[in-house]
mmCIF file of C-alpha atoms and ligand atoms in Angstrom:
data_model
loop_
_atom_site.group_PDB
_atom_site.id
_atom_site.type_symbol
_atom_site.label_atom_id
_atom_site.label_comp_id
_atom_site.label_asym_id
_atom_site.label_seq_id
_atom_site.Cartn_x
_atom_site.Cartn_y
_atom_site.Cartn_z
ATOM 1 C CA MET Y 1 53.840 108.656 109.106
ATOM 2 C CA GLN Y 2 50.860 110.931 106.776
ATOM 3 C CA THR Y 3 52.138 114.354 108.156
ATOM 4 C CA GLN Y 4 54.307 116.074 105.579
ATOM 5 C CA LEU Y 5 56.714 118.037 108.469
ATOM 6 C CA ASN Y 6 59.462 120.456 107.220
ATOM 7 C CA TRP Y 7 63.165 119.386 109.014
ATOM 8 C CA ASP Y 8 65.969 121.007 108.971
ATOM 9 C CA ILE Y 9 69.417 119.536 109.491
ATOM 10 C CA PHE Y 10 72.079 121.629 110.582
ATOM 11 C CA CYS Y 11 76.256 120.029 109.995
ATOM 12 C CA SER Y 12 78.923 122.046 110.400
ATOM 13 C CA VAL Y 13 82.401 119.872 108.830
ATOM 14 C CA ILE Y 14 84.761 119.197 111.671
ATOM 15 C CA ASP Y 15 87.987 116.445 110.037
ATOM 16 C CA ASN Y 16 86.682 114.375 107.318
ATOM 17 C CA TYR Y 17 83.462 113.264 106.276
ATOM 18 C CA GLY Y 18 81.028 111.235 108.904
ATOM 19 C CA ASP Y 19 79.825 114.867 109.683
ATOM 20 C CA ILE Y 20 78.505 115.161 106.354
ATOM 21 C CA GLY Y 21 78.043 111.608 104.795
ATOM 22 C CA VAL Y 22 75.948 111.277 108.183
ATOM 23 C CA SER Y 23 73.714 114.397 107.658
ATOM 24 C CA TRP Y 24 73.419 113.162 104.553
ATOM 25 C CA ARG Y 25 72.352 110.226 104.597
ATOM 26 C CA LEU Y 26 69.711 111.513 107.177
ATOM 27 C CA ALA Y 27 68.658 113.728 104.698
ATOM 28 C CA LYS Y 28 68.265 111.358 101.928
ATOM 29 C CA ILE Y 29 66.165 108.627 103.651
ATOM 30 C CA LEU Y 30 63.712 111.303 105.373
ATOM 31 C CA ARG Y 31 63.142 112.479 102.172
ATOM 32 C CA HIS Y 32 62.787 109.462 99.581
ATOM 33 C CA ASP Y 33 61.509 106.766 102.287
ATOM 34 C CA PHE Y 34 59.292 108.521 104.267
ATOM 35 C CA GLN Y 35 58.561 112.125 102.138
ATOM 36 C CA GLN Y 36 59.434 114.689 104.751
ATOM 37 C CA ASN Y 37 60.058 118.025 103.652
ATOM 38 C CA VAL Y 38 63.602 118.604 103.865
ATOM 39 C CA ARG Y 39 66.328 121.433 103.998
ATOM 40 C CA LEU Y 40 69.848 120.152 105.113
ATOM 41 C CA PHE Y 41 72.487 122.951 105.918
ATOM 42 C CA VAL Y 42 75.897 122.823 105.842
ATOM 43 C CA ASP Y 43 78.669 125.083 106.145
ATOM 44 C CA ASP Y 44 81.496 123.472 103.598
ATOM 45 C CA LEU Y 45 79.291 122.607 100.542
ATOM 46 C CA ASN Y 46 83.196 121.664 98.950
ATOM 47 C CA ALA Y 47 82.996 118.109 101.584
ATOM 48 C CA LEU Y 48 79.385 117.841 100.466
ATOM 49 C CA HIS Y 49 80.065 117.516 96.892
ATOM 50 C CA THR Y 50 83.357 114.773 97.500
ATOM 51 C CA LEU Y 51 80.348 112.404 98.472
ATOM 52 C CA VAL Y 52 77.749 113.944 95.986
ATOM 53 C CA PRO Y 53 78.801 115.178 93.009
ATOM 54 C CA GLU Y 54 76.141 117.152 92.321
ATOM 55 C CA THR Y 55 76.643 120.072 94.364
ATOM 56 C CA ASP Y 56 77.491 122.743 93.036
ATOM 57 C CA PRO Y 57 79.642 124.017 95.778
ATOM 58 C CA LEU Y 58 79.306 127.584 94.843
ATOM 59 C CA LEU Y 59 75.654 128.151 95.246
ATOM 60 C CA ASN Y 60 74.656 129.057 97.841
ATOM 61 C CA GLN Y 61 71.611 127.634 98.094
ATOM 62 C CA GLN Y 62 70.906 124.018 95.723
ATOM 63 C CA VAL Y 63 68.600 121.725 95.177
ATOM 64 C CA ILE Y 64 69.955 118.222 95.504
ATOM 65 C CA GLY Y 65 67.534 115.136 95.111
ATOM 66 C CA GLN Y 66 64.183 117.290 96.022
ATOM 67 C CA ILE Y 67 66.830 118.037 99.181
ATOM 68 C CA GLU Y 68 67.094 121.760 99.836
ATOM 69 C CA VAL Y 69 70.885 122.151 99.663
ATOM 70 C CA GLN Y 70 71.332 125.591 102.012
ATOM 71 C CA ASN Y 71 74.862 126.554 102.801
ATOM 72 C CA LEU Y 72 75.474 127.272 106.742
ATOM 73 C CA THR Y 73 76.673 130.940 107.839
ATOM 74 C CA PRO Y 74 76.438 132.220 111.323
ATOM 75 C CA ASN Y 75 74.460 134.873 109.904
ATOM 76 C CA LEU Y 76 71.687 132.191 108.284
ATOM 77 C CA SER Y 77 68.449 133.523 107.516
ATOM 78 C CA ALA Y 78 65.802 130.750 107.375
ATOM 79 C CA ARG Y 79 62.532 130.652 109.234
ATOM 80 C CA PRO Y 80 62.649 127.128 111.250
ATOM 81 C CA GLY Y 81 61.050 124.468 110.739
ATOM 82 C CA ASP Y 82 59.054 121.916 112.717
ATOM 83 C CA VAL Y 83 61.345 119.069 114.202
ATOM 84 C CA VAL Y 84 65.783 120.760 113.199
ATOM 85 C CA ILE Y 85 67.718 118.010 113.561
ATOM 86 C CA GLU Y 86 71.861 119.398 114.814
ATOM 87 C CA ALA Y 87 74.526 116.659 114.145
ATOM 88 C CA PHE Y 88 76.795 115.889 116.156
ATOM 89 C CA GLY Y 89 75.421 118.685 118.716
ATOM 90 C CA CYS Y 90 76.902 121.125 116.119
ATOM 91 C CA VAL Y 91 76.343 124.942 117.325
ATOM 92 C CA LEU Y 92 73.018 126.373 115.545
ATOM 93 C CA PRO Y 93 73.305 130.167 113.553
ATOM 94 C CA SER Y 94 71.863 132.436 116.822
ATOM 95 C CA ASP Y 95 69.214 134.754 115.040
ATOM 96 C CA PHE Y 96 67.899 130.978 114.117
ATOM 97 C CA VAL Y 97 68.188 129.954 117.237
ATOM 98 C CA GLU Y 98 66.025 133.349 118.445
ATOM 99 C CA GLN Y 99 63.317 132.839 116.173
ATOM 100 C CA MET Y 100 62.955 128.855 117.000
ATOM 101 C CA LYS Y 101 62.228 130.322 120.382
ATOM 102 C CA THR Y 102 58.614 131.555 118.741
ATOM 103 C CA SER Y 103 58.088 129.456 116.657
ATOM 104 C CA LYS Y 104 59.698 125.792 119.433
ATOM 105 C CA PRO Y 105 60.400 123.198 116.553
ATOM 106 C CA ILE Y 106 60.932 119.646 118.525
ATOM 107 C CA TRP Y 107 65.251 120.288 118.561
ATOM 108 C CA ILE Y 108 66.952 116.681 118.011
ATOM 109 C CA ASN Y 109 70.309 116.213 118.938
ATOM 110 C CA LEU Y 110 71.635 113.338 116.372
ATOM 111 C CA GLU Y 111 74.646 112.080 118.520
ATOM 112 C CA TYR Y 112 77.810 110.151 117.237
ATOM 113 C CA PHE Y 113 76.981 106.444 117.084
ATOM 114 C CA SER Y 114 78.189 104.793 120.078
ATOM 115 C CA ALA Y 115 77.610 100.734 121.563
ATOM 116 C CA GLU Y 116 78.735 102.372 125.696
ATOM 117 C CA THR Y 117 75.194 101.180 128.105
ATOM 118 C CA TRP Y 118 75.150 104.203 129.374
ATOM 119 C CA VAL Y 119 74.026 105.488 125.635
ATOM 120 C CA GLN Y 120 70.825 103.362 126.516
ATOM 121 C CA ASP Y 121 70.312 105.638 129.247
ATOM 122 C CA PHE Y 122 69.669 108.931 127.412
ATOM 123 C CA HIS Y 123 68.680 108.313 124.047
ATOM 124 C CA GLY Y 124 65.805 110.325 123.861
ATOM 125 C CA LEU Y 125 66.052 111.954 127.129
ATOM 126 C CA PRO Y 126 64.765 115.659 127.269
ATOM 127 C CA SER Y 127 67.143 118.572 128.105
ATOM 128 C CA LYS Y 128 66.220 122.071 128.911
ATOM 129 C CA GLN Y 129 68.521 124.503 127.361
ATOM 130 C CA ALA Y 130 69.219 127.890 128.222
ATOM 131 C CA ASN Y 131 66.411 129.164 126.089
ATOM 132 C CA GLY Y 132 63.952 126.993 127.585
ATOM 133 C CA LEU Y 133 63.105 124.597 124.860
ATOM 134 C CA ASP Y 134 64.428 120.855 124.682
ATOM 135 C CA LYS Y 135 66.495 118.416 122.930
ATOM 136 C CA THR Y 136 65.678 115.003 123.013
ATOM 137 C CA PHE Y 137 69.638 112.899 122.688
ATOM 138 C CA PHE Y 138 69.723 110.735 119.127
ATOM 139 C CA PHE Y 139 71.490 108.327 119.808
ATOM 140 C CA PRO Y 140 73.410 105.942 117.117
ATOM 141 C CA SER Y 141 73.699 102.772 118.073
ATOM 142 C CA VAL Y 142 73.587 99.103 117.491
ATOM 143 C CA LEU Y 143 72.259 98.502 121.373
ATOM 144 C CA ALA Y 144 68.568 97.664 122.183
ATOM 145 C CA HIS Y 145 66.426 100.729 123.726
ATOM 146 C CA THR Y 146 68.614 103.182 120.927
ATOM 147 C CA GLY Y 147 67.866 104.896 117.427
ATOM 148 C CA GLY Y 148 69.557 101.873 115.868
ATOM 149 C CA LEU Y 149 71.025 101.712 112.096
ATOM 150 C CA MET Y 150 70.158 104.089 109.704
ATOM 151 C CA ARG Y 151 69.560 102.078 106.751
ATOM 152 C CA GLU Y 152 67.627 102.509 103.302
ATOM 153 C CA ALA Y 153 64.397 100.732 102.692
ATOM 154 C CA ASP Y 154 65.377 99.060 100.003
ATOM 155 C CA LEU Y 155 69.017 98.354 101.197
ATOM 156 C CA LEU Y 156 69.121 94.921 101.473
ATOM 157 C CA GLN Y 157 66.944 94.330 98.247
ATOM 158 C CA ARG Y 158 70.467 96.477 95.876
ATOM 159 C CA ARG Y 159 72.456 95.036 98.553
ATOM 160 C CA ALA Y 160 71.264 91.534 97.048
ATOM 161 C CA GLN Y 161 70.891 92.146 93.148
ATOM 162 C CA PHE Y 162 74.199 93.463 92.883
ATOM 163 C CA ILE Y 163 76.157 90.552 95.469
ATOM 164 C CA ASN Y 164 74.392 88.230 92.229
ATOM 165 C CA SER Y 165 74.805 90.033 89.289
ATOM 166 C CA ASP Y 166 77.867 89.970 87.441
ATOM 167 C CA HIS Y 167 79.408 93.642 88.277
ATOM 168 C CA HIS Y 168 81.205 94.222 85.173
ATOM 169 C CA ALA Y 169 79.624 97.037 83.754
ATOM 170 C CA TRP Y 170 80.236 98.641 87.834
ATOM 171 C CA LEU Y 171 83.628 98.212 87.396
ATOM 172 C CA SER Y 172 83.987 99.377 83.797
ATOM 173 C CA GLU Y 173 82.684 102.640 84.835
ATOM 174 C CA ILE Y 174 84.987 103.153 87.921
ATOM 175 C CA GLY Y 175 87.978 102.212 85.067
ATOM 176 C CA LEU Y 176 88.190 98.545 87.238
ATOM 177 C CA PRO Y 177 89.509 95.366 85.660
ATOM 178 C CA GLU Y 178 87.702 92.006 85.923
ATOM 179 C CA PRO Y 179 88.894 90.484 89.518
ATOM 180 C CA ILE Y 180 90.350 87.417 89.340
ATOM 181 C CA PRO Y 181 88.460 84.635 89.693
ATOM 182 C CA ASN Y 182 88.234 83.141 92.972
ATOM 183 C CA SER Y 183 90.363 86.305 94.551
ATOM 184 C CA PHE Y 184 89.970 87.119 98.016
ATOM 185 C CA LYS Y 185 88.906 91.116 97.854
ATOM 186 C CA ILE Y 186 89.295 93.087 100.180
ATOM 187 C CA SER Y 187 88.201 97.279 100.516
ATOM 188 C CA LEU Y 188 90.881 99.884 102.502
ATOM 189 C CA PHE Y 189 89.773 102.462 104.389
ATOM 190 C CA ALA Y 190 90.948 103.597 107.149
ATOM 191 C CA TYR Y 191 93.433 106.513 108.876
ATOM 192 C CA GLU Y 192 97.060 106.394 107.839
ATOM 193 C CA ASN Y 193 98.493 103.399 109.482
ATOM 194 C CA ASN Y 194 101.530 102.086 110.095
ATOM 195 C CA ALA Y 195 100.518 98.439 109.763
ATOM 196 C CA LEU Y 196 99.469 98.213 106.388
ATOM 197 C CA SER Y 197 103.260 97.205 105.368
ATOM 198 C CA PRO Y 198 103.469 94.241 107.328
ATOM 199 C CA LEU Y 199 99.347 93.281 105.606
ATOM 200 C CA PHE Y 200 100.462 93.985 102.056
ATOM 201 C CA ASP Y 201 103.307 91.720 102.730
ATOM 202 C CA SER Y 202 101.273 89.052 104.105
ATOM 203 C CA TRP Y 203 98.560 89.726 100.774
ATOM 204 C CA ALA Y 204 101.698 89.255 99.032
ATOM 205 C CA GLN Y 205 101.872 85.678 100.197
ATOM 206 C CA ASN Y 206 98.436 85.234 100.185
ATOM 207 C CA LYS Y 207 97.761 81.469 98.630
ATOM 208 C CA GLN Y 208 94.941 83.173 96.071
ATOM 209 C CA PRO Y 209 94.985 85.741 94.663
ATOM 210 C CA THR Y 210 94.525 88.924 96.256
ATOM 211 C CA GLU Y 211 92.487 91.875 95.401
ATOM 212 C CA VAL Y 212 93.069 95.231 97.362
ATOM 213 C CA TYR Y 213 90.976 98.261 96.602
ATOM 214 C CA LEU Y 214 92.291 101.897 98.147
ATOM 215 C CA PRO Y 215 90.167 103.912 97.350
ATOM 216 C CA GLN Y 216 92.440 108.017 97.468
ATOM 217 C CA GLY Y 217 92.185 109.925 100.194
ATOM 218 C CA ARG Y 218 94.740 109.098 104.034
ATOM 219 C CA LEU Y 219 95.740 105.369 103.997
ATOM 220 C CA ILE Y 220 96.705 106.932 100.107
ATOM 221 C CA SER Y 221 100.828 107.207 101.894
ATOM 222 C CA SER Y 222 100.975 104.600 103.890
ATOM 223 C CA ALA Y 223 100.515 102.254 100.697
ATOM 224 C CA GLN Y 224 102.762 105.469 98.736
ATOM 225 C CA ALA Y 225 105.533 104.055 101.583
ATOM 226 C CA TYR Y 226 105.347 100.469 100.744
ATOM 227 C CA PHE Y 227 106.056 101.176 97.311
ATOM 228 C CA ASN Y 228 108.273 103.568 97.851
ATOM 229 C CA GLN Y 229 106.576 105.179 94.599
ATOM 230 C CA PRO Y 230 103.932 107.900 94.088
ATOM 231 C CA LEU Y 231 100.522 106.189 93.227
ATOM 232 C CA LYS Y 232 97.007 107.812 92.595
ATOM 233 C CA ALA Y 233 93.664 106.697 90.905
ATOM 234 C CA GLY Y 234 93.629 104.146 88.330
ATOM 235 C CA ASP Y 235 96.990 102.629 89.187
ATOM 236 C CA THR Y 236 97.555 99.130 89.528
ATOM 237 C CA VAL Y 237 100.456 97.716 91.786
ATOM 238 C CA GLN Y 238 101.301 94.509 92.092
ATOM 239 C CA GLN Y 239 103.663 92.446 95.347
ATOM 240 C CA GLY Y 240 103.769 88.825 95.099
ATOM 241 C CA GLN Y 241 100.182 87.739 94.974
ATOM 242 C CA MET Y 242 98.596 91.063 96.226
ATOM 243 C CA ARG Y 243 97.593 92.797 92.944
ATOM 244 C CA LEU Y 244 96.585 96.813 94.823
ATOM 245 C CA HIS Y 245 94.199 98.914 92.980
ATOM 246 C CA ILE Y 246 93.786 102.889 93.133
ATOM 247 C CA LEU Y 247 90.051 104.197 93.280
ATOM 248 C CA PRO Y 248 88.865 108.099 92.969
ATOM 249 C CA PHE Y 249 87.193 109.066 96.075
ATOM 250 C CA LEU Y 250 83.452 107.395 95.034
ATOM 251 C CA PRO Y 251 80.688 109.321 95.472
ATOM 252 C CA GLN Y 252 78.392 108.145 98.104
ATOM 253 C CA ALA Y 253 76.023 106.502 97.031
ATOM 254 C CA GLN Y 254 78.891 103.989 95.262
ATOM 255 C CA TYR Y 255 80.516 102.824 98.220
ATOM 256 C CA ASP Y 256 77.888 100.896 99.001
ATOM 257 C CA TYR Y 257 78.763 98.523 95.888
ATOM 258 C CA LEU Y 258 82.374 98.811 97.103
ATOM 259 C CA LEU Y 259 81.442 97.185 100.850
ATOM 260 C CA TRP Y 260 79.017 94.750 98.514
ATOM 261 C CA LEU Y 261 82.375 93.421 96.209
ATOM 262 C CA CYS Y 262 84.866 92.905 98.534
ATOM 263 C CA ASP Y 263 85.334 89.841 100.928
ATOM 264 C CA LEU Y 264 86.240 91.788 103.967
ATOM 265 C CA ASN Y 265 85.956 95.390 103.758
ATOM 266 C CA PHE Y 266 88.624 97.818 106.057
ATOM 267 C CA VAL Y 267 86.860 100.656 107.807
ATOM 268 C CA ARG Y 268 86.668 104.028 109.780
ATOM 269 C CA GLY Y 269 85.376 106.606 111.880
ATOM 270 C CA GLU Y 270 82.114 106.706 111.670
ATOM 271 C CA GLU Y 271 79.130 106.083 108.735
ATOM 272 C CA SER Y 272 81.140 103.848 106.495
ATOM 273 C CA LEU Y 273 81.736 101.273 110.106
ATOM 274 C CA VAL Y 274 77.588 101.752 109.474
ATOM 275 C CA ARG Y 275 77.305 100.801 105.889
ATOM 276 C CA ALA Y 276 80.132 98.016 106.032
ATOM 277 C CA GLN Y 277 77.890 96.691 109.134
ATOM 278 C CA TRP Y 278 74.772 96.557 106.158
ATOM 279 C CA ALA Y 279 76.861 94.787 104.115
ATOM 280 C CA GLY Y 280 77.272 91.662 105.940
ATOM 281 C CA LYS Y 281 79.702 91.132 105.246
ATOM 282 C CA PRO Y 282 82.828 90.940 108.283
ATOM 283 C CA PHE Y 283 85.202 94.084 108.701
ATOM 284 C CA VAL Y 284 87.991 95.989 111.130
ATOM 285 C CA TRP Y 285 86.784 99.033 112.720
ATOM 286 C CA HIS Y 286 89.568 101.881 112.712
ATOM 287 C CA ILE Y 287 88.133 104.220 114.458
ATOM 288 C CA TYR Y 288 89.358 107.631 115.334
ATOM 289 C CA PRO Y 289 91.609 108.293 118.036
ATOM 290 C CA THR Y 290 90.854 110.879 120.352
ATOM 291 C CA GLU Y 291 93.535 112.770 122.311
ATOM 292 C CA ASP Y 292 92.129 111.084 125.780
ATOM 293 C CA GLN Y 293 92.210 107.695 123.823
ATOM 294 C CA ALA Y 294 88.580 107.081 125.544
ATOM 295 C CA HIS Y 295 87.914 105.908 121.166
ATOM 296 C CA TRP Y 296 89.047 102.507 122.891
ATOM 297 C CA THR Y 297 86.399 102.285 125.434
ATOM 298 C CA LYS Y 298 83.983 103.262 122.230
ATOM 299 C CA LEU Y 299 85.333 100.702 120.339
ATOM 300 C CA ASN Y 300 85.548 97.653 123.429
ATOM 301 C CA ALA Y 301 81.838 98.837 123.786
ATOM 302 C CA PHE Y 302 80.934 97.503 120.618
ATOM 303 C CA PHE Y 303 83.049 94.863 119.126
ATOM 304 C CA GLU Y 304 81.682 93.140 122.800
ATOM 305 C CA VAL Y 305 78.293 93.350 121.351
ATOM 306 C CA TYR Y 306 79.251 92.840 117.890
ATOM 307 C CA SER Y 307 81.211 89.813 118.674
ATOM 308 C CA ALA Y 308 78.714 88.429 121.816
ATOM 309 C CA THR Y 309 77.623 85.007 119.728
ATOM 310 C CA LEU Y 310 80.766 84.321 117.366
ATOM 311 C CA ASN Y 311 82.998 80.789 118.713
ATOM 312 C CA PRO Y 312 85.906 81.774 121.100
ATOM 313 C CA ALA Y 313 88.557 81.082 118.258
ATOM 314 C CA ALA Y 314 86.391 83.325 115.571
ATOM 315 C CA ARG Y 315 86.078 85.597 118.757
ATOM 316 C CA GLN Y 316 89.756 85.756 119.879
ATOM 317 C CA ALA Y 317 91.391 86.669 116.334
ATOM 318 C CA LEU Y 318 89.086 89.044 115.635
ATOM 319 C CA TYR Y 319 89.733 91.077 118.710
ATOM 320 C CA ASP Y 320 93.493 90.404 117.615
ATOM 321 C CA PHE Y 321 93.897 92.029 114.665
ATOM 322 C CA GLN Y 322 91.590 94.712 114.940
ATOM 323 C CA ALA Y 323 93.595 95.981 118.440
ATOM 324 C CA GLY Y 324 96.227 94.485 116.144
ATOM 325 C CA TRP Y 325 95.298 97.670 112.809
ATOM 326 C CA ASN Y 326 93.579 100.776 116.119
ATOM 327 C CA HIS Y 327 97.675 100.033 117.343
ATOM 328 C CA GLN Y 328 98.985 100.768 114.126
ATOM 329 C CA GLN Y 329 101.202 96.940 114.440
ATOM 330 C CA LEU Y 330 100.559 93.456 113.526
ATOM 331 C CA GLU Y 331 102.502 90.665 112.760
ATOM 332 C CA HIS Y 332 102.124 87.793 109.474
ATOM 333 C CA GLN Y 333 100.414 85.724 112.745
ATOM 334 C CA ALA Y 334 97.591 88.235 113.101
ATOM 335 C CA TRP Y 335 95.866 87.737 109.190
ATOM 336 C CA CYS Y 336 96.807 83.765 109.807
ATOM 337 C CA SER Y 337 94.977 83.786 112.684
ATOM 338 C CA LEU Y 338 92.032 85.781 111.274
ATOM 339 C CA MET Y 339 91.750 83.366 107.587
ATOM 340 C CA GLN Y 340 91.457 80.639 109.866
ATOM 341 C CA PRO Y 341 87.818 81.049 111.508
ATOM 342 C CA TRP Y 342 87.147 83.005 108.327
ATOM 343 C CA PRO Y 343 84.127 80.801 107.829
ATOM 344 C CA SER Y 344 82.257 81.578 111.219
ATOM 345 C CA LEU Y 345 83.446 84.841 110.520
ATOM 346 C CA THR Y 346 81.385 85.637 107.996
ATOM 347 C CA GLU Y 347 78.284 83.781 108.550
ATOM 348 C CA HIS Y 348 78.335 85.907 111.175
ATOM 349 C CA ALA Y 349 78.804 89.382 110.084
ATOM 350 C CA GLU Y 350 75.235 88.358 107.705
ATOM 351 C CA SER Y 351 73.149 87.267 110.406
ATOM 352 C CA TRP Y 352 74.745 90.292 111.740
ATOM 353 C CA ILE Y 353 72.151 92.473 109.643
ATOM 354 C CA ASN Y 354 68.524 90.588 111.520
ATOM 355 C CA HIS Y 355 70.258 91.752 114.841
ATOM 356 C CA LEU Y 356 70.027 95.167 113.368
ATOM 357 C CA GLU Y 357 67.175 94.948 112.035
ATOM 358 C CA SER Y 358 65.733 94.434 115.299
ATOM 359 C CA LEU Y 359 66.585 97.336 116.899
ATOM 360 C CA GLY Y 360 64.079 99.001 113.915
ATOM 361 C CA GLU Y 361 66.029 101.562 111.315
ATOM 362 C CA LEU Y 362 67.172 104.677 112.737
ATOM 363 C CA CYS Y 363 64.797 107.224 110.511
ATOM 364 C CA ALA Y 364 62.020 104.762 110.858
ATOM 365 C CA ASN Y 365 63.075 104.967 114.872
ATOM 366 C CA LEU Y 366 63.257 109.427 114.536
ATOM 367 C CA VAL Y 367 60.005 109.829 112.151
ATOM 368 C CA LYS Y 368 57.542 107.561 115.939
ATOM 369 C CA PHE Y 369 59.454 110.129 118.324
ATOM 370 C CA ILE Y 370 58.237 112.295 116.642
ATOM 371 C CA LYS Y 371 55.142 111.722 115.546
ATOM 372 C CA SER Y 372 54.368 111.055 119.234
ATOM 373 C CA LYS Y 373 55.221 114.715 119.962
ATOM 374 C CA VAL Y 374 53.197 116.023 116.769
HETATM 375 O O1 LIG F 1 85.459 110.368 107.478
HETATM 376 P P1 LIG F 1 85.889 110.555 108.770
HETATM 377 O O2 LIG F 1 86.975 109.905 108.710
HETATM 378 O O3 LIG F 1 85.017 110.397 109.432
HETATM 379 C C1 LIG F 1 85.236 110.265 110.668
HETATM 380 C C2 LIG F 1 83.896 110.602 111.773
HETATM 381 O O4 LIG F 1 81.971 110.352 111.311
HETATM 382 C C3 LIG F 1 84.122 110.499 113.193
HETATM 383 O O5 LIG F 1 83.056 109.663 114.054
HETATM 384 C C4 LIG F 1 84.641 112.263 113.616
HETATM 385 O O6 LIG F 1 84.880 112.047 114.866
HETATM 386 C C5 LIG F 1 85.430 112.581 112.418
HETATM 387 O O7 LIG F 1 85.243 112.205 110.910
HETATM 388 C C6 LIG F 1 85.675 113.742 112.673
HETATM 389 O O8 LIG F 1 85.267 108.380 108.534
HETATM 390 P P2 LIG F 1 82.947 107.868 108.024
HETATM 391 O O9 LIG F 1 83.121 108.369 109.390
HETATM 392 O O10 LIG F 1 83.124 106.806 106.959
HETATM 393 O O11 LIG F 1 82.837 109.376 106.423
HETATM 394 C C7 LIG F 1 83.505 108.608 105.500
HETATM 395 C C8 LIG F 1 81.522 108.773 104.881
HETATM 396 O O12 LIG F 1 82.341 108.625 103.228
HETATM 397 C C9 LIG F 1 81.150 108.164 104.249
HETATM 398 O O13 LIG F 1 79.522 108.278 104.401
HETATM 399 C C10 LIG F 1 82.044 107.020 103.547
HETATM 400 C C11 LIG F 1 81.845 107.550 102.525
HETATM 401 N N1 LIG F 1 82.990 107.577 101.200
HETATM 402 C C12 LIG F 1 81.976 107.496 100.484
HETATM 403 O O14 LIG F 1 81.513 108.593 99.509
HETATM 404 N N2 LIG F 1 83.243 107.386 98.587
HETATM 405 C C13 LIG F 1 84.641 106.306 99.034
HETATM 406 O O15 LIG F 1 85.262 105.896 98.165
HETATM 407 C C14 LIG F 1 84.658 105.972 100.833
HETATM 408 C C15 LIG F 1 85.865 105.478 100.707
HETATM 409 C C16 LIG F 1 83.837 106.538 101.475
#
């Protein structure tokens, strides 16, 4: 887009890292790939600091990578830009909304990822607000006629470079030993999960040496229960053929390297699911569980789309394994069944990228939408 607009992104951190993970990536892509002026308002600078260590949690206002970051407080005083994006329907400060009545920015609610077909009907629809302004719903999804998924312009090129290089420099930077030659590599990012113990048993029995990478976080309690010892970043423990490495929680910019390094990635929530898809490697999604159990519908809707062109054996094996992981109950057989159609699963994960590309990239779609309104 030729026009340089002022974009305001609002993020309220509810839990975990998905809200800020998505908001920060959106800010970065709009700034660096589309040369837009971006302000990010976030109510938890510590969460941003975890993903982006350059963040100073004590500074109310700072510039990080050409993005203006401001502490979001209910009494925030700022003039609205040309575009206002609320991430996941977060509540905007009332003064700010008051000013929007006169400045009339384009107002977007960037919604949660979903592959349920109803999002096709709601994507891009304006909804009249009490203050008379329209708010438009924008849905990240893997379905046609939606927003698509976010991806940096150079991501696939960087991925290819990483995969085709040796990873010595990065591995030693984060204090990891060289993987055992011909080992099977797995990254683990999930909520607490009782199925980790039977899975560790399966990996311990693998014929191939198995390197497992677990960044510090909620799942570590399940790993500690299995090894019956406290575990911290830098620790490596072994059981049979499995070597488990505990990593620090990585800066967001480095998390992709881990996904690219591994043969299989366990991901969770929303943002890591998207990164796993762009990594082009098989993955298992631990969906964020909701009390009303609506997450099962969401999980199955995504699986339907993702697996539509997989052969029946691979599809069933992946379905069973992912369902078991989310139910927190896995038998050794589920792991063996997943490994049987492995070549189909890897081929499919790689070609899935073409499908994502066909949807258009989310920020490009968003910029196009905004351009049609200004
Ligand atoms: O942290 P999450 O569980 O976030 C979730 C989801 O967003 C969910 O939809 C929401 O409702 C819930 O929170 C409240 O998982 P997610 O979405 O994958 O976000 C994690 C972010 O952390 C993502 O940007 C990847 C990043 N990350 C790192 O930067 N370093 C790491 O080492 C790891 C493991 C992840």
